[in-house]
PDB file of C-alpha atoms in Angstrom:
ATOM      1  CA  MET M   1      28.425  -0.613  58.156  1.00  0.00           C
ATOM      2  CA  LYS M   2      26.594   0.989  61.028  1.00  0.00           C
ATOM      3  CA  TRP M   3      24.038   3.683  60.174  1.00  0.00           C
ATOM      4  CA  ASN M   4      24.323   6.533  62.695  1.00  0.00           C
ATOM      5  CA  LEU M   5      21.643   8.943  61.440  1.00  0.00           C
ATOM      6  CA  ARG M   6      19.780   9.054  64.755  1.00  0.00           C
ATOM      7  CA  MET M   7      22.947   9.758  66.722  1.00  0.00           C
ATOM      8  CA  VAL M   8      24.057  12.527  64.369  1.00  0.00           C
ATOM      9  CA  ALA M   9      20.552  14.023  64.407  1.00  0.00           C
ATOM     10  CA  ALA M  10      20.420  13.880  68.217  1.00  0.00           C
ATOM     11  CA  GLN M  11      23.697  15.804  68.375  1.00  0.00           C
ATOM     12  CA  ARG M  12      21.910  18.553  66.402  1.00  0.00           C
ATOM     13  CA  ASP M  13      18.867  18.454  68.720  1.00  0.00           C
ATOM     14  CA  ILE M  14      16.663  16.616  66.200  1.00  0.00           C
ATOM     15  CA  TRP M  15      14.614  13.922  67.921  1.00  0.00           C
ATOM     16  CA  ARG M  16      11.803  12.984  65.497  1.00  0.00           C
ATOM     17  CA  PRO M  17      11.516  12.125  61.810  1.00  0.00           C
ATOM     18  CA  THR M  18       9.286  15.174  61.249  1.00  0.00           C
ATOM     19  CA  GLU M  19      12.015  17.440  62.646  1.00  0.00           C
ATOM     20  CA  LEU M  20      14.524  15.711  60.377  1.00  0.00           C
ATOM     21  CA  LEU M  21      12.230  16.274  57.411  1.00  0.00           C
ATOM     22  CA  ALA M  22      12.111  19.992  58.240  1.00  0.00           C
ATOM     23  CA  ALA M  23      15.939  20.084  58.313  1.00  0.00           C
ATOM     24  CA  PHE M  24      16.012  18.317  54.935  1.00  0.00           C
ATOM     25  CA  ARG M  25      13.587  20.812  53.409  1.00  0.00           C
ATOM     26  CA  ALA M  26      15.703  23.718  54.684  1.00  0.00           C
ATOM     27  CA  VAL M  27      18.511  22.616  52.325  1.00  0.00           C
ATOM     28  CA  GLY M  28      16.217  21.829  49.383  1.00  0.00           C
ATOM     29  CA  PHE M  29      15.924  18.088  49.932  1.00  0.00           C
ATOM     30  CA  SER M  30      12.310  16.943  49.971  1.00  0.00           C
ATOM     31  CA  PRO M  31      11.910  13.197  50.488  1.00  0.00           C
ATOM     32  CA  SER M  32       8.565  11.823  51.608  1.00  0.00           C
ATOM     33  CA  LEU M  33       7.865  11.366  55.289  1.00  0.00           C
ATOM     34  CA  SER M  34       7.831   7.587  54.796  1.00  0.00           C
ATOM     35  CA  LYS M  35      11.306   7.662  53.229  1.00  0.00           C
ATOM     36  CA  THR M  36      12.549   9.897  56.042  1.00  0.00           C
ATOM     37  CA  SER M  37      11.050   7.529  58.619  1.00  0.00           C
ATOM     38  CA  ALA M  38      12.724   4.567  56.904  1.00  0.00           C
ATOM     39  CA  LEU M  39      16.090   6.328  57.058  1.00  0.00           C
ATOM     40  CA  TRP M  40      15.405   7.213  60.693  1.00  0.00           C
ATOM     41  CA  GLY M  41      14.210   3.784  61.783  1.00  0.00           C
ATOM     42  CA  GLY M  42      16.994   1.439  60.815  1.00  0.00           C
ATOM     43  CA  ASN M  43      19.762   0.470  58.455  1.00  0.00           C
ATOM     44  CA  PRO M  44      18.791   1.356  54.892  1.00  0.00           C
ATOM     45  CA  VAL M  45      19.773  -1.215  52.293  1.00  0.00           C
ATOM     46  CA  THR M  46      20.693   1.505  49.808  1.00  0.00           C
ATOM     47  CA  VAL M  47      21.101   5.266  49.905  1.00  0.00           C
ATOM     48  CA  ARG M  48      21.587   7.294  46.744  1.00  0.00           C
ATOM     49  CA  LEU M  49      24.777   9.347  46.754  1.00  0.00           C
ATOM     50  CA  ASP M  50      22.823  12.524  45.950  1.00  0.00           C
ATOM     51  CA  ASP M  51      20.549  11.855  48.928  1.00  0.00           C
ATOM     52  CA  LEU M  52      23.541  11.146  51.158  1.00  0.00           C
ATOM     53  CA  ASP M  53      25.062  14.468  50.114  1.00  0.00           C
ATOM     54  CA  MET M  54      21.847  16.310  50.994  1.00  0.00           C
ATOM     55  CA  ILE M  55      21.539  14.487  54.344  1.00  0.00           C
ATOM     56  CA  CYS M  56      25.088  15.582  55.206  1.00  0.00           C
ATOM     57  CA  ALA M  57      24.277  19.173  54.191  1.00  0.00           C
ATOM     58  CA  ALA M  58      21.120  19.220  56.332  1.00  0.00           C
ATOM     59  CA  LEU M  59      22.879  17.811  59.397  1.00  0.00           C
ATOM     60  CA  GLU M  60      26.198  19.607  58.781  1.00  0.00           C
ATOM     61  CA  CYS M  61      28.125  16.355  59.032  1.00  0.00           C
ATOM     62  CA  THR M  62      30.266  14.083  56.902  1.00  0.00           C
ATOM     63  CA  VAL M  63      29.595  10.665  55.447  1.00  0.00           C
ATOM     64  CA  GLU M  64      31.998   9.263  58.026  1.00  0.00           C
ATOM     65  CA  ASP M  65      29.718  10.601  60.774  1.00  0.00           C
ATOM     66  CA  LEU M  66      26.673   8.871  59.248  1.00  0.00           C
ATOM     67  CA  MET M  67      28.259   5.516  58.427  1.00  0.00           C
ATOM     68  CA  ARG M  68      30.792   3.731  60.595  1.00  0.00           C
ATOM     69  CA  ALA M  69      32.647   0.682  59.392  1.00  0.00           C
ATOM     70  CA  GLU M  70      32.345  -2.308  61.685  1.00  0.00           C
ATOM     71  CA  PRO M  71      34.643  -5.300  61.412  1.00  0.00           C
ATOM     72  CA  VAL M  72      32.869  -8.452  60.362  1.00  0.00           C
ATOM     73  CA  ALA M  73      34.265 -11.551  62.020  1.00  0.00           C
ATOM     74  CA  THR M  74      32.653 -14.783  63.065  1.00  0.00           C
ATOM     75  CA  HIS M  75      33.562 -16.903  66.039  1.00  0.00           C
ATOM     76  CA  VAL M  76      34.397 -19.916  63.845  1.00  0.00           C
ATOM     77  CA  GLU M  77      36.881 -17.987  61.717  1.00  0.00           C
ATOM     78  CA  SER M  78      38.653 -16.496  64.722  1.00  0.00           C
ATOM     79  CA  SER M  79      38.969 -19.876  66.470  1.00  0.00           C
ATOM     80  CA  GLU M  80      40.340 -21.481  63.284  1.00  0.00           C
ATOM     81  CA  GLY M  81      42.885 -18.677  63.050  1.00  0.00           C
ATOM     82  CA  GLU M  82      43.912 -19.172  66.671  1.00  0.00           C
ATOM     83  CA  VAL M  83      44.412 -22.917  66.124  1.00  0.00           C
ATOM     84  CA  ALA M  84      46.452 -22.285  62.964  1.00  0.00           C
ATOM     85  CA  GLN M  85      48.594 -19.664  64.695  1.00  0.00           C
ATOM     86  CA  ALA M  86      49.171 -21.981  67.667  1.00  0.00           C
ATOM     87  CA  ALA M  87      50.379 -24.660  65.233  1.00  0.00           C
ATOM     88  CA  GLY M  88      52.695 -22.136  63.531  1.00  0.00           C
ATOM     89  CA  GLU M  89      50.652 -22.000  60.333  1.00  0.00           C
ATOM     90  CA  VAL M  90      49.471 -18.897  58.563  1.00  0.00           C
ATOM     91  CA  PRO M  91      45.702 -19.051  57.997  1.00  0.00           C
ATOM     92  CA  SER M  92      44.790 -18.862  54.322  1.00  0.00           C
ATOM     93  CA  PRO M  93      42.205 -16.311  53.252  1.00  0.00           C
ATOM     94  CA  ARG M  94      38.954 -17.607  51.818  1.00  0.00           C
ATOM     95  CA  SER M  95      38.893 -17.585  48.067  1.00  0.00           C
ATOM     96  CA  GLY M  96      36.067 -16.021  46.088  1.00  0.00           C
ATOM     97  CA  PRO M  97      33.382 -13.563  47.056  1.00  0.00           C
ATOM     98  CA  VAL M  98      31.322 -13.884  50.202  1.00  0.00           C
ATOM     99  CA  ARG M  99      27.767 -14.876  49.324  1.00  0.00           C
ATOM    100  CA  PRO M 100      24.671 -14.621  51.496  1.00  0.00           C
ATOM    101  CA  LEU M 101      22.982 -17.802  52.652  1.00  0.00           C
ATOM    102  CA  PRO M 102      19.303 -18.322  51.759  1.00  0.00           C
ATOM    103  CA  ARG M 103      16.802 -18.233  54.596  1.00  0.00           C
ATOM    104  CA  ARG M 104      15.288 -21.532  55.608  1.00  0.00           C
ATOM    105  CA  ASP M 105      12.760 -20.299  58.156  1.00  0.00           C
ATOM    106  CA  GLY M 106       9.608 -20.824  56.099  1.00  0.00           C
ATOM    107  CA  PRO M 107       8.111 -23.340  53.692  1.00  0.00           C
ATOM    108  CA  ARG M 108       9.958 -23.666  50.434  1.00  0.00           C
ATOM    109  CA  ARG M 109       8.071 -22.570  47.363  1.00  0.00           C
ATOM    110  CA  LEU M 110       8.300 -25.211  44.679  1.00  0.00           C
ATOM    111  CA  MET M 111       6.244 -23.504  41.979  1.00  0.00           C
ATOM    112  CA  PRO M 112       6.058 -19.808  41.165  1.00  0.00           C
ATOM    113  CA  PRO M 113       2.725 -18.121  41.974  1.00  0.00           C
ATOM    114  CA  ASN M 114       0.171 -17.841  39.162  1.00  0.00           C
TER     115      ASN M 114
END
C-alpha cells in the first residue's frame, strides 16, 4: 500500500503538519502533533479505522484517495514465470503465507538483556 496523505493534503492547500492538525481539530479529531507528524512523514505501520475515518472527514476524501494499492512483484518471480511460460508450463503459486525475513545487518543477540 502507498500512503498518500501528503498528496491529498497538498490538493487541499495543506502543506505542514501543523496545518493538518488544525484541519483535524476542525472535525473533532485531536491527535498529538507527534502523531500527526508521524502520519505526515511516512508510511504508518497501522492506522485505527476510527482515525482513518476522521482523517477522511478532515480532508474531504475517501480511503481510496489516502491509500493506493501497489502490486508487489519481485524480479526473480517474474523471470521464473517467463521461463515457465516459454516452456509452455503454468507457474504454480507459492503455497502458504508470505513471511518477512529477519534482518541480518547487525550483531545477533544471543542472550536477552538483563
